[in-house]
Amino acid sequence: FMIFFFFFFKQKTAYEIKECDWSSDVCSSDLASAQRETRGFGYVKVTDVDGNTSEIWFNQDDIFKGLPYQSEVKDSSGTLYQKTIKTYDYTAPYTGSTFAYLVSEEGFNYEGQITPLATKATYEYDIYGNPTKVTSSGDINIAGDEKEAITEYIYNTNLWILGLPSHSILKDSQGQIVLENWLYYDDNINYTDT
């Protein structure tokens, strides 16, 4: 003697569920699909078992949505140990398409001090979004610890190869090359071939 039970459930899609922000009369299901897209959290705070915190703030606008723009690390008494500020820009390479990219990143390491060790890096990109130049200022209060990393890429648009690095250079604060690499692909003898 056997008994079978069958259960049927109706699953609602995200578009059928009505989510309202109680501070306004607008519900997400009343918005157009482009306005209803997720942007992630605007702010995240993590506290460890000792009470130390890590906080991250995220952009919520149409272009930079989801990209972190500031972070802070504090001890259990609220003393700031580290802070990072990121700046972005964007380009619109094609109609209806935007590419957001990191322009600069500033770091402030307090390590229990009132005056932080301040660092800064800036970024440049090619038309495909590959980082071509990273300039690090090192400690911005000290001269001589700057460096510049330059990367060249192989492009073969017929094969959709757009992001393979072919040549990289690291320069010191005097502009002298301290490290240089060439990369070869598919048994080619020239580093610019794909």
Short mmCIF file of C-alpha atoms in Angstrom, two decimals:
data_model
loop_
_atom_site.label_atom_id
_atom_site.label_comp_id
_atom_site.label_asym_id
_atom_site.label_seq_id
_atom_site.Cartn_x
_atom_site.Cartn_y
_atom_site.Cartn_z
CA PHE A 1 0.00 0.00 0.00
CA MET A 2 1.62 3.32 -1.14
CA ILE A 3 0.42 6.90 -0.86
CA PHE A 4 1.76 9.63 -3.11
CA PHE A 5 1.45 13.30 -2.37
CA PHE A 6 1.85 15.91 -5.07
CA PHE A 7 2.38 19.54 -4.27
CA PHE A 8 1.99 22.29 -6.82
CA PHE A 9 3.35 25.76 -6.28
CA LYS A 10 2.87 28.86 -8.37
CA GLN A 11 6.10 30.82 -8.54
CA LYS A 12 5.89 34.56 -9.03
CA THR A 13 8.49 36.33 -11.09
CA ALA A 14 10.26 39.42 -9.81
CA TYR A 15 8.00 41.52 -12.06
CA GLU A 16 4.87 40.23 -10.37
CA ILE A 17 6.01 40.94 -6.84
CA LYS A 18 5.13 44.43 -5.69
CA GLU A 19 7.89 46.02 -3.61
CA CYS A 20 7.27 49.46 -2.19
CA ASP A 21 9.53 51.94 -0.49
CA TRP A 22 7.52 52.93 2.58
CA SER A 23 8.96 56.45 2.45
CA SER A 24 7.30 57.12 -0.91
CA ASP A 25 4.23 56.18 -2.90
CA VAL A 26 6.31 54.64 -5.71
CA CYS A 27 6.47 50.85 -5.98
CA SER A 28 9.17 49.12 -8.01
CA SER A 29 6.56 47.23 -10.02
CA ASP A 30 5.10 50.56 -11.13
CA LEU A 31 8.41 51.63 -12.69
CA ALA A 32 9.68 50.93 -16.17
CA SER A 33 12.06 47.95 -16.37
CA ALA A 34 15.13 50.21 -16.87
CA GLN A 35 14.31 52.01 -13.61
CA ARG A 36 13.65 48.73 -11.81
CA GLU A 37 17.12 47.27 -12.35
CA THR A 38 19.18 46.43 -9.29
CA ARG A 39 21.94 48.79 -8.24
CA GLY A 40 23.10 46.74 -5.28
CA PHE A 41 23.56 48.20 -1.86
CA GLY A 42 24.39 51.88 -1.45
CA TYR A 43 26.22 51.24 1.82
CA VAL A 44 27.63 48.13 3.50
CA LYS A 45 29.07 47.90 7.00
CA VAL A 46 30.77 44.76 8.34
CA THR A 47 31.63 44.44 12.02
CA ASP A 48 33.93 41.66 13.18
CA VAL A 49 33.75 39.85 16.55
CA ASP A 50 36.12 42.40 18.12
CA GLY A 51 33.99 45.37 17.02
CA ASN A 52 36.28 46.55 14.20
CA THR A 53 34.34 47.84 11.19
CA SER A 54 34.74 48.00 7.46
CA GLU A 55 32.39 50.34 5.58
CA ILE A 56 31.91 50.71 1.84
CA TRP A 57 29.79 53.29 0.00
CA PHE A 58 28.58 52.48 -3.53
CA ASN A 59 27.41 54.75 -6.35
CA GLN A 60 23.69 54.55 -7.08
CA ASP A 61 23.31 56.73 -10.17
CA ASP A 62 22.57 55.48 -13.69
CA ILE A 63 26.18 55.42 -14.96
CA PHE A 64 28.31 54.40 -11.97
CA LYS A 65 25.77 52.15 -10.21
CA GLY A 66 27.34 49.52 -7.99
CA LEU A 67 30.89 50.93 -8.14
CA PRO A 68 32.46 51.63 -4.72
CA TYR A 69 33.53 55.25 -4.22
CA GLN A 70 34.66 55.24 -0.59
CA SER A 71 35.71 52.73 2.03
CA GLU A 72 36.81 53.06 5.65
CA VAL A 73 38.30 50.67 8.20
CA LYS A 74 37.94 51.55 11.89
CA ASP A 75 38.85 49.84 15.13
CA SER A 76 36.29 49.02 17.83
CA SER A 77 36.60 52.49 19.37
CA GLY A 78 35.85 54.18 16.03
CA THR A 79 39.44 55.23 15.27
CA LEU A 80 39.98 55.49 11.54
CA TYR A 81 42.78 53.24 10.28
CA GLN A 82 42.32 53.30 6.52
CA LYS A 83 40.28 55.25 3.99
CA THR A 84 40.04 54.89 0.22
CA ILE A 85 38.38 57.29 -2.23
CA LYS A 86 37.79 56.27 -5.85
CA THR A 87 36.90 58.64 -8.69
CA TYR A 88 35.26 57.46 -11.92
CA ASP A 89 34.50 58.84 -15.34
CA TYR A 90 32.74 57.36 -18.32
CA THR A 91 32.62 57.31 -22.07
CA ALA A 92 29.80 56.43 -24.46
CA PRO A 93 31.56 54.46 -27.22
CA TYR A 94 28.31 53.49 -28.95
CA THR A 95 24.74 54.72 -28.89
CA GLY A 96 23.00 53.34 -25.82
CA SER A 97 26.26 52.06 -24.33
CA THR A 98 28.34 53.56 -21.54
CA PHE A 99 31.66 52.40 -20.12
CA ALA A 100 32.47 53.53 -16.59
CA TYR A 101 36.13 53.45 -15.60
CA LEU A 102 38.30 54.21 -12.60
CA VAL A 103 40.21 57.50 -12.99
CA SER A 104 41.97 57.70 -9.64
CA GLU A 105 42.26 56.02 -6.27
CA GLU A 106 43.42 57.82 -3.16
CA GLY A 107 44.49 55.91 -0.08
CA PHE A 108 44.89 57.22 3.45
CA ASN A 109 46.60 54.88 5.93
CA TYR A 110 46.40 56.22 9.49
CA GLU A 111 47.71 53.21 11.45
CA GLY A 112 46.94 55.00 14.72
CA GLN A 113 48.42 58.34 13.58
CA ILE A 114 46.60 61.67 13.20
CA THR A 115 48.25 62.44 9.86
CA PRO A 116 47.84 59.63 7.34
CA LEU A 117 50.25 58.21 4.81
CA ALA A 118 48.52 59.47 1.65
CA THR A 119 48.87 57.69 -1.69
CA LYS A 120 47.33 58.23 -5.10
CA ALA A 121 47.14 56.30 -8.34
CA THR A 122 45.68 57.44 -11.66
CA TYR A 123 44.54 55.25 -14.56
CA GLU A 124 44.35 55.60 -18.34
CA TYR A 125 42.68 53.18 -20.78
CA ASP A 126 42.58 52.29 -24.45
CA ILE A 127 39.37 52.38 -26.52
CA TYR A 128 38.55 48.81 -25.42
CA GLY A 129 38.77 49.54 -21.69
CA ASN A 130 42.18 47.95 -21.11
CA PRO A 131 44.37 49.82 -18.60
CA THR A 132 47.29 51.26 -20.56
CA LYS A 133 48.91 53.45 -17.93
CA VAL A 134 48.86 53.37 -14.14
CA THR A 135 50.69 56.22 -12.45
CA SER A 136 51.35 55.73 -8.76
CA SER A 137 52.35 58.77 -6.72
CA GLY A 138 53.45 56.61 -3.81
CA ASP A 139 53.47 58.69 -0.63
CA ILE A 140 52.26 62.04 -1.98
CA ASN A 141 54.30 63.89 0.69
CA ILE A 142 57.60 62.34 -0.41
CA ALA A 143 59.28 62.77 -3.78
CA GLY A 144 61.09 59.90 -5.44
CA ASP A 145 58.79 56.94 -4.83
CA GLU A 146 56.55 57.50 -7.86
CA LYS A 147 56.23 54.83 -10.55
CA GLU A 148 54.50 54.38 -13.87
CA ALA A 149 53.28 51.12 -15.39
CA ILE A 150 52.59 51.11 -19.13
CA THR A 151 50.91 48.20 -20.93
CA GLU A 152 50.50 47.70 -24.68
CA TYR A 153 47.95 45.24 -26.08
CA ILE A 154 47.44 43.04 -29.12
CA TYR A 155 44.32 43.81 -31.13
CA ASN A 156 42.76 41.43 -33.63
CA THR A 157 39.19 42.60 -34.10
CA ASN A 158 38.46 39.81 -36.63
CA LEU A 159 39.07 37.21 -33.89
CA TRP A 160 37.70 39.42 -31.07
CA ILE A 161 41.09 39.48 -29.37
CA LEU A 162 41.15 42.85 -27.67
CA GLY A 163 42.68 42.42 -24.23
CA LEU A 164 45.89 40.41 -24.46
CA PRO A 165 48.88 42.37 -23.13
CA SER A 166 51.89 42.25 -25.46
CA HIS A 167 54.40 44.57 -23.81
CA SER A 168 54.66 46.09 -20.34
CA ILE A 169 57.09 48.58 -18.83
CA LEU A 170 57.56 49.75 -15.25
CA LYS A 171 59.34 53.09 -14.81
CA ASP A 172 60.69 54.64 -11.62
CA SER A 173 60.33 58.27 -10.52
CA GLN A 174 63.18 59.30 -12.84
CA GLY A 175 61.50 57.72 -15.87
CA GLN A 176 64.05 54.89 -16.01
CA ILE A 177 62.78 51.44 -17.00
CA VAL A 178 63.15 49.06 -14.05
CA LEU A 179 61.13 46.16 -15.47
CA GLU A 180 60.08 45.23 -18.99
CA ASN A 181 58.13 42.24 -20.32
CA TRP A 182 57.16 41.00 -23.77
CA LEU A 183 54.41 38.45 -24.20
CA TYR A 184 54.05 36.12 -27.18
CA TYR A 185 50.95 34.13 -28.16
CA ASP A 186 50.31 31.04 -30.28
CA ASP A 187 53.97 30.38 -31.12
CA ASN A 188 54.34 33.75 -32.90
CA ILE A 189 57.84 35.17 -33.13
CA ASN A 190 56.67 38.79 -32.97
CA TYR A 191 55.06 39.99 -29.72
CA THR A 192 52.56 42.12 -31.68
CA ASP A 193 51.08 39.10 -33.55
CA THR A 194 47.98 37.14 -32.54
#
